Short mmCIF file of C-alpha atoms in Angstrom, two decimals:
data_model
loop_
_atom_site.label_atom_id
_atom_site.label_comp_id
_atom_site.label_asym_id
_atom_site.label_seq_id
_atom_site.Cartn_x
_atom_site.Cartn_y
_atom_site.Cartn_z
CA UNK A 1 -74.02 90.57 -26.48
CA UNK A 2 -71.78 90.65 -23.25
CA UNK A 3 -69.18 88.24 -25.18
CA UNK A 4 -69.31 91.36 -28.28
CA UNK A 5 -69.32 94.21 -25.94
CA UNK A 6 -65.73 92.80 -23.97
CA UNK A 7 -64.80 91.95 -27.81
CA UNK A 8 -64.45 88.51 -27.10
CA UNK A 9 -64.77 86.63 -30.02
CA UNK A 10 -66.12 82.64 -29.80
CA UNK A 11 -64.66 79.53 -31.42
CA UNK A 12 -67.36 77.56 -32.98
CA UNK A 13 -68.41 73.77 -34.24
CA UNK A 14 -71.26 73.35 -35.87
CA UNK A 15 -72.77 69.94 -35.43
CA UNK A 16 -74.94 67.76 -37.46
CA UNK A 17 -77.80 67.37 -34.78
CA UNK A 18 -80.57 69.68 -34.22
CA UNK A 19 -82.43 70.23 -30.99
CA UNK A 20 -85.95 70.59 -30.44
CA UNK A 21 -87.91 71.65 -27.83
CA UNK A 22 -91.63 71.27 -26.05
CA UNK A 23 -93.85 70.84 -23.35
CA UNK A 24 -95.98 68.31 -22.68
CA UNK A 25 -98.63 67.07 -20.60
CA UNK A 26 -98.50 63.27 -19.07
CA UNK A 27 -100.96 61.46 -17.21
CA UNK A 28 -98.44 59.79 -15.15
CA UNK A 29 -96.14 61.74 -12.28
CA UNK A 30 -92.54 62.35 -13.20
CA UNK A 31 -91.80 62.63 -8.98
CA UNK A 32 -89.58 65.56 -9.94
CA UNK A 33 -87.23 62.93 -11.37
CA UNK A 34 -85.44 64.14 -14.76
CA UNK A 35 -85.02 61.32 -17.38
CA UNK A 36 -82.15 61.00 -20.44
CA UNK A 37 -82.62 58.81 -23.19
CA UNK A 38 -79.41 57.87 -25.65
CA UNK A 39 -80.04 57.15 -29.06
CA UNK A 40 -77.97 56.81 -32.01
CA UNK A 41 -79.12 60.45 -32.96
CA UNK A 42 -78.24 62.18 -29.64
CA UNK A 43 -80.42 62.47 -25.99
CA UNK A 44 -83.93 63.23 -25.30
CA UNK A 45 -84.32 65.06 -22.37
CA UNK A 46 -87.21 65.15 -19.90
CA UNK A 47 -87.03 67.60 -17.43
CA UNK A 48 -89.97 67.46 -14.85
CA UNK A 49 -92.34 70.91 -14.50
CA UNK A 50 -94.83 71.60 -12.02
CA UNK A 51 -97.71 69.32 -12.41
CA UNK A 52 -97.91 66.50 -15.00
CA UNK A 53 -96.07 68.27 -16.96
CA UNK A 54 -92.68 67.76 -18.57
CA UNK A 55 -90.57 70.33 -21.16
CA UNK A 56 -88.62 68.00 -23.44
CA UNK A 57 -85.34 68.36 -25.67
CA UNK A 58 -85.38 66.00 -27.91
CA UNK A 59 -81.95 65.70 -30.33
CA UNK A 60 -82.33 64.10 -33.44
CA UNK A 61 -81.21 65.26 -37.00
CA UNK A 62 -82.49 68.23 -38.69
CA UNK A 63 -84.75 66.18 -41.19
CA UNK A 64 -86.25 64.63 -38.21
CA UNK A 65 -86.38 67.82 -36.16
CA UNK A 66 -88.28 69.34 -39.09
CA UNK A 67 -90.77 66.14 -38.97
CA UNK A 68 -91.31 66.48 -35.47
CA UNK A 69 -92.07 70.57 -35.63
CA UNK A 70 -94.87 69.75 -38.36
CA UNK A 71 -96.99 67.21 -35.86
CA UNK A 72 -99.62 68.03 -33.99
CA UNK A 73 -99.92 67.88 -30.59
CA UNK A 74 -101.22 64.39 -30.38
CA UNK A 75 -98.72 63.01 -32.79
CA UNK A 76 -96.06 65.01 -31.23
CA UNK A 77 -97.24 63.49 -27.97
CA UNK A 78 -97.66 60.10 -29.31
CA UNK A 79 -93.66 60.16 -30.10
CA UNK A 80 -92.98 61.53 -27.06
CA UNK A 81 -94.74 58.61 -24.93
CA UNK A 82 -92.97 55.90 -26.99
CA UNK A 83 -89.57 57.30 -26.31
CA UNK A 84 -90.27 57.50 -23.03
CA UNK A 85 -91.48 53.78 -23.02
CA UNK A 86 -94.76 55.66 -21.38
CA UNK A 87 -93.24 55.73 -17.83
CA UNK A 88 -95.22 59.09 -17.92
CA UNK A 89 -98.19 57.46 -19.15
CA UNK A 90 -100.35 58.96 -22.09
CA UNK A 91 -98.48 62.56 -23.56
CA UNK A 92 -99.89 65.25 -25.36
CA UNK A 93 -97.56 68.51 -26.36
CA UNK A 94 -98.51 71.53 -25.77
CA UNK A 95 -97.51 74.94 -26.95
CA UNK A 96 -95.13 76.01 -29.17
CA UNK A 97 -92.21 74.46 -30.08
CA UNK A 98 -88.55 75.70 -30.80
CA UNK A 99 -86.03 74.29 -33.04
CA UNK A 100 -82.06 74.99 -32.63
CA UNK A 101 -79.04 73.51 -34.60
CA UNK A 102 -76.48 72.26 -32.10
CA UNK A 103 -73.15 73.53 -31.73
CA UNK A 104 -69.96 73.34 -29.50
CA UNK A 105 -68.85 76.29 -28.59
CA UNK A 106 -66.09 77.75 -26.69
CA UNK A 107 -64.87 82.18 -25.84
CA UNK A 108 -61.09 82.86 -26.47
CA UNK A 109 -61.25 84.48 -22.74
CA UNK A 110 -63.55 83.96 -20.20
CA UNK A 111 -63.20 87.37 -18.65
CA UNK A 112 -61.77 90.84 -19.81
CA UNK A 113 -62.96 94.30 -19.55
CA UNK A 114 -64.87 93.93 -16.36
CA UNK A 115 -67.21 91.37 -17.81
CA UNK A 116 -66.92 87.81 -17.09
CA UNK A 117 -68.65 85.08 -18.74
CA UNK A 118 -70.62 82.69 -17.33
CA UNK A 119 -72.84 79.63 -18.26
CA UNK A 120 -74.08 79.19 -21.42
CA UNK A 121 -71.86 82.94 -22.60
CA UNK A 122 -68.81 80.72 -21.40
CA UNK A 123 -69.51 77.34 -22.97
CA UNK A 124 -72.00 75.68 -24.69
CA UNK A 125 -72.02 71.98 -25.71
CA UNK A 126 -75.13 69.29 -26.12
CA UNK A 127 -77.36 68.65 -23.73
CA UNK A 128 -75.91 65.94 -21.78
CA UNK A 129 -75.86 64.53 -17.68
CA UNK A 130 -77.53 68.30 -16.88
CA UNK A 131 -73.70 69.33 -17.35
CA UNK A 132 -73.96 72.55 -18.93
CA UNK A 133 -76.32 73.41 -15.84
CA UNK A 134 -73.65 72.10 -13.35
CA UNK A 135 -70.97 74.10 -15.12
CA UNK A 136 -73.24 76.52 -15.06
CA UNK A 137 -73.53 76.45 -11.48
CA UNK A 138 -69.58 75.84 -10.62
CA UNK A 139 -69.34 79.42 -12.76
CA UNK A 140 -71.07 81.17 -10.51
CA UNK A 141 -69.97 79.69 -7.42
CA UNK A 142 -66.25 80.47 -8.23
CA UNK A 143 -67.03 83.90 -9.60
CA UNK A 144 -68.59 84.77 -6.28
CA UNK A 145 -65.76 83.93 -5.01
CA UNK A 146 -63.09 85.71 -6.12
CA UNK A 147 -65.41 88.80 -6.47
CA UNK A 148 -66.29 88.35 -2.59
CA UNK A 149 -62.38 88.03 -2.05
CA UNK A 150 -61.53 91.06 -3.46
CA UNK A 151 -64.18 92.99 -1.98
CA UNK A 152 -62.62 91.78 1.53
CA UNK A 153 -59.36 92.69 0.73
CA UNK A 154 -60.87 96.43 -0.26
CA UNK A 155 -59.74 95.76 -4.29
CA UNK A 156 -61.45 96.45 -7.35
CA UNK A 157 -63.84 93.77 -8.29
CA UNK A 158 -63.77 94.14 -11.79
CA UNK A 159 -59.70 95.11 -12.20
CA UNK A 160 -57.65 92.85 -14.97
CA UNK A 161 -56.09 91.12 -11.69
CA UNK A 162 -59.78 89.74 -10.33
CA UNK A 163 -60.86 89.30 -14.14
CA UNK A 164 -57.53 86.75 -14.61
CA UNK A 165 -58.57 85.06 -11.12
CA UNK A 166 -61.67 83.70 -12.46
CA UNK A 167 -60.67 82.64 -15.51
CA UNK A 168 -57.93 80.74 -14.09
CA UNK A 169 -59.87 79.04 -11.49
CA UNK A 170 -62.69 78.13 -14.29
CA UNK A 171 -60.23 76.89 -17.36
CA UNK A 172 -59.40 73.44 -16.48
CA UNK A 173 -63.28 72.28 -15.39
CA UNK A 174 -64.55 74.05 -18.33
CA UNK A 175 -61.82 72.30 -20.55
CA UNK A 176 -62.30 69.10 -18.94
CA UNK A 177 -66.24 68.86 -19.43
CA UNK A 178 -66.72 70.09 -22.79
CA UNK A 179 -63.97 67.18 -23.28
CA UNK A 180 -65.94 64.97 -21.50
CA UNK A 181 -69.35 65.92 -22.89
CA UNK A 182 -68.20 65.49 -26.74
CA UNK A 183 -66.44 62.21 -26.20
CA UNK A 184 -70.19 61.00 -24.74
CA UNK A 185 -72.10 62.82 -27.30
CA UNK A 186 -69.72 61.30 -30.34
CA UNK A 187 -69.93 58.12 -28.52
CA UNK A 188 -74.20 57.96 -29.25
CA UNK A 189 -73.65 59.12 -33.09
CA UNK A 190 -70.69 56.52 -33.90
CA UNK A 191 -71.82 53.18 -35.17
CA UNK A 192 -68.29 51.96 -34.68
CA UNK A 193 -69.43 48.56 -33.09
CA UNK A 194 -66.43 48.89 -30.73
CA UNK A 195 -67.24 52.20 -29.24
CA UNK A 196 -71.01 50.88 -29.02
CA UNK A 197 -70.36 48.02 -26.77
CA UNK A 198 -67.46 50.21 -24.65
CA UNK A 199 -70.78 52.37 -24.09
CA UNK A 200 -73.08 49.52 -23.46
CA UNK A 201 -70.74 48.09 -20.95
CA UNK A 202 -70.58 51.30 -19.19
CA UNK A 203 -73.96 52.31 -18.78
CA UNK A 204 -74.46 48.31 -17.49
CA UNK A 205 -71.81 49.02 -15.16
CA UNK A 206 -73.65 52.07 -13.86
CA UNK A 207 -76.73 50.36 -13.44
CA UNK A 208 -75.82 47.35 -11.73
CA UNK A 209 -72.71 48.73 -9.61
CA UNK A 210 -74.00 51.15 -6.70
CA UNK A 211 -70.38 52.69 -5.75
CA UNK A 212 -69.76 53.72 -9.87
CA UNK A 213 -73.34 54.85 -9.69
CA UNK A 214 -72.57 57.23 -6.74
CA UNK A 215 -69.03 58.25 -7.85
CA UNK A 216 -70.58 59.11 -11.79
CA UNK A 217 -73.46 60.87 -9.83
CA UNK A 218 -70.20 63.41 -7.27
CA UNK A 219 -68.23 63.79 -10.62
CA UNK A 220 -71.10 65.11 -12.58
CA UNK A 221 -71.76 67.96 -9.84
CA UNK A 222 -68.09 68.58 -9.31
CA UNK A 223 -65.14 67.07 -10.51
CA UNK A 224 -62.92 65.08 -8.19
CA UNK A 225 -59.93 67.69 -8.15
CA UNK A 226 -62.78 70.39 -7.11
CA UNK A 227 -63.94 68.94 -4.21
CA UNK A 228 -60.44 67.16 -2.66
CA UNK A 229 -59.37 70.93 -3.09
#
């Protein structure tokens, strides 16, 4: 609505892969850990809630995403705990559960008007490290910003001039992610045996090296270039 009102229209790729998402209850604690699983069909997502509970996004294809709408909670459950190898213990889903067809999508501007776009108005890609949340984040930090800037210097926080600051200072992390993000998400769909083991031997690397583990972990928060700034 905000992106329609500033007449800021939105580039958009449709992709094959459908997201679907539930709660579910586990009889085993998640420690407030969140937990990605790659498959050749895209990543399921658990994302600890208070309790033994969990809310899952689960990417798949849309005849699968259909499937796994029409279970019941104890099926739905069942598939849950196997993906998850049941380090949650025994699942059971519960409530309702939504269905969205992925895309990757992109504004023209990310300000004008005296609206500026942030999060999920300013980009929106699959769900992947917790990145769109971090870019999320990194939005609002450097919004607040300039707008606190121009407020000290007794200037219009919503003129064209403040509007152009924050896009500039958001255009190359936003470009750079959603780079980032489809290369990875491409990456689980190919079954280009190449790309496969290039992917294998990275995620080996990040498991068994401590320092790439740690430097992975800074750049998904904030890019290098962010923080030596």
């Amino acid at each position: 609505m905000a992106r329609r009102s500033a007449g800021i229209e939105l580039r958009t790729h449709a992709l094959d892969q459908t997201a679907v998402t539930f709660n579910t209850a586990h009889t085993r604690p998640h420690d407030n850990i969140s937990t990605e699983f790659h498959t050749p069909h895209g990543p399921r997502v658990f994302v600890p809630l208070p309790g033994l509970r969990s809310s899952i996004v689960w990417v798949t294809t849309p005849d699968e995403a259909a499937t796994l709408r029409s279970l019941s909670d104890d099926e739905l459950g069942l598939r849950a705990e196997r993906q998850a190898h049941s380090i949650l213990g025994k699942m059971r889903a519960e409530g309702e559960r939504h269905v969205f067809p992925l895309t990757m999508q992109s504004p023209t501007a990310l300000a004008t008007r005296r609206i500026a776009l942030l999060g999920e108005a300013a980009h929106v890609f699959p769900p992947i490290g917790a990145q769109g949340l971090n870019l999320g984040l990194r939005d609002a930090a450097d919004f607040v910003q300039v707008v606190t800037a121009a407020h000290q210097a007794g200037t219009d926080p919503g003129s064209d001039d403040v509007m152009s600051q924050y896009s500039r200072s958001r255009r190359a992390d936003i470009a750079s992610r959603t780079a980032v993000i489809d290369v990875a998400n491409r990456s689980l769909l190919s079954d280009f045996l190449p790309v496969q083991m290039m992917r294998a031997a990275g995620l080996h690397l990040l498991n068994i090296a401590d320092p790439i583990r740690r430097f992975a972990m800074r750049e998904g928060l904030a890019p290098w270039w962010r923080r030596s700034a």
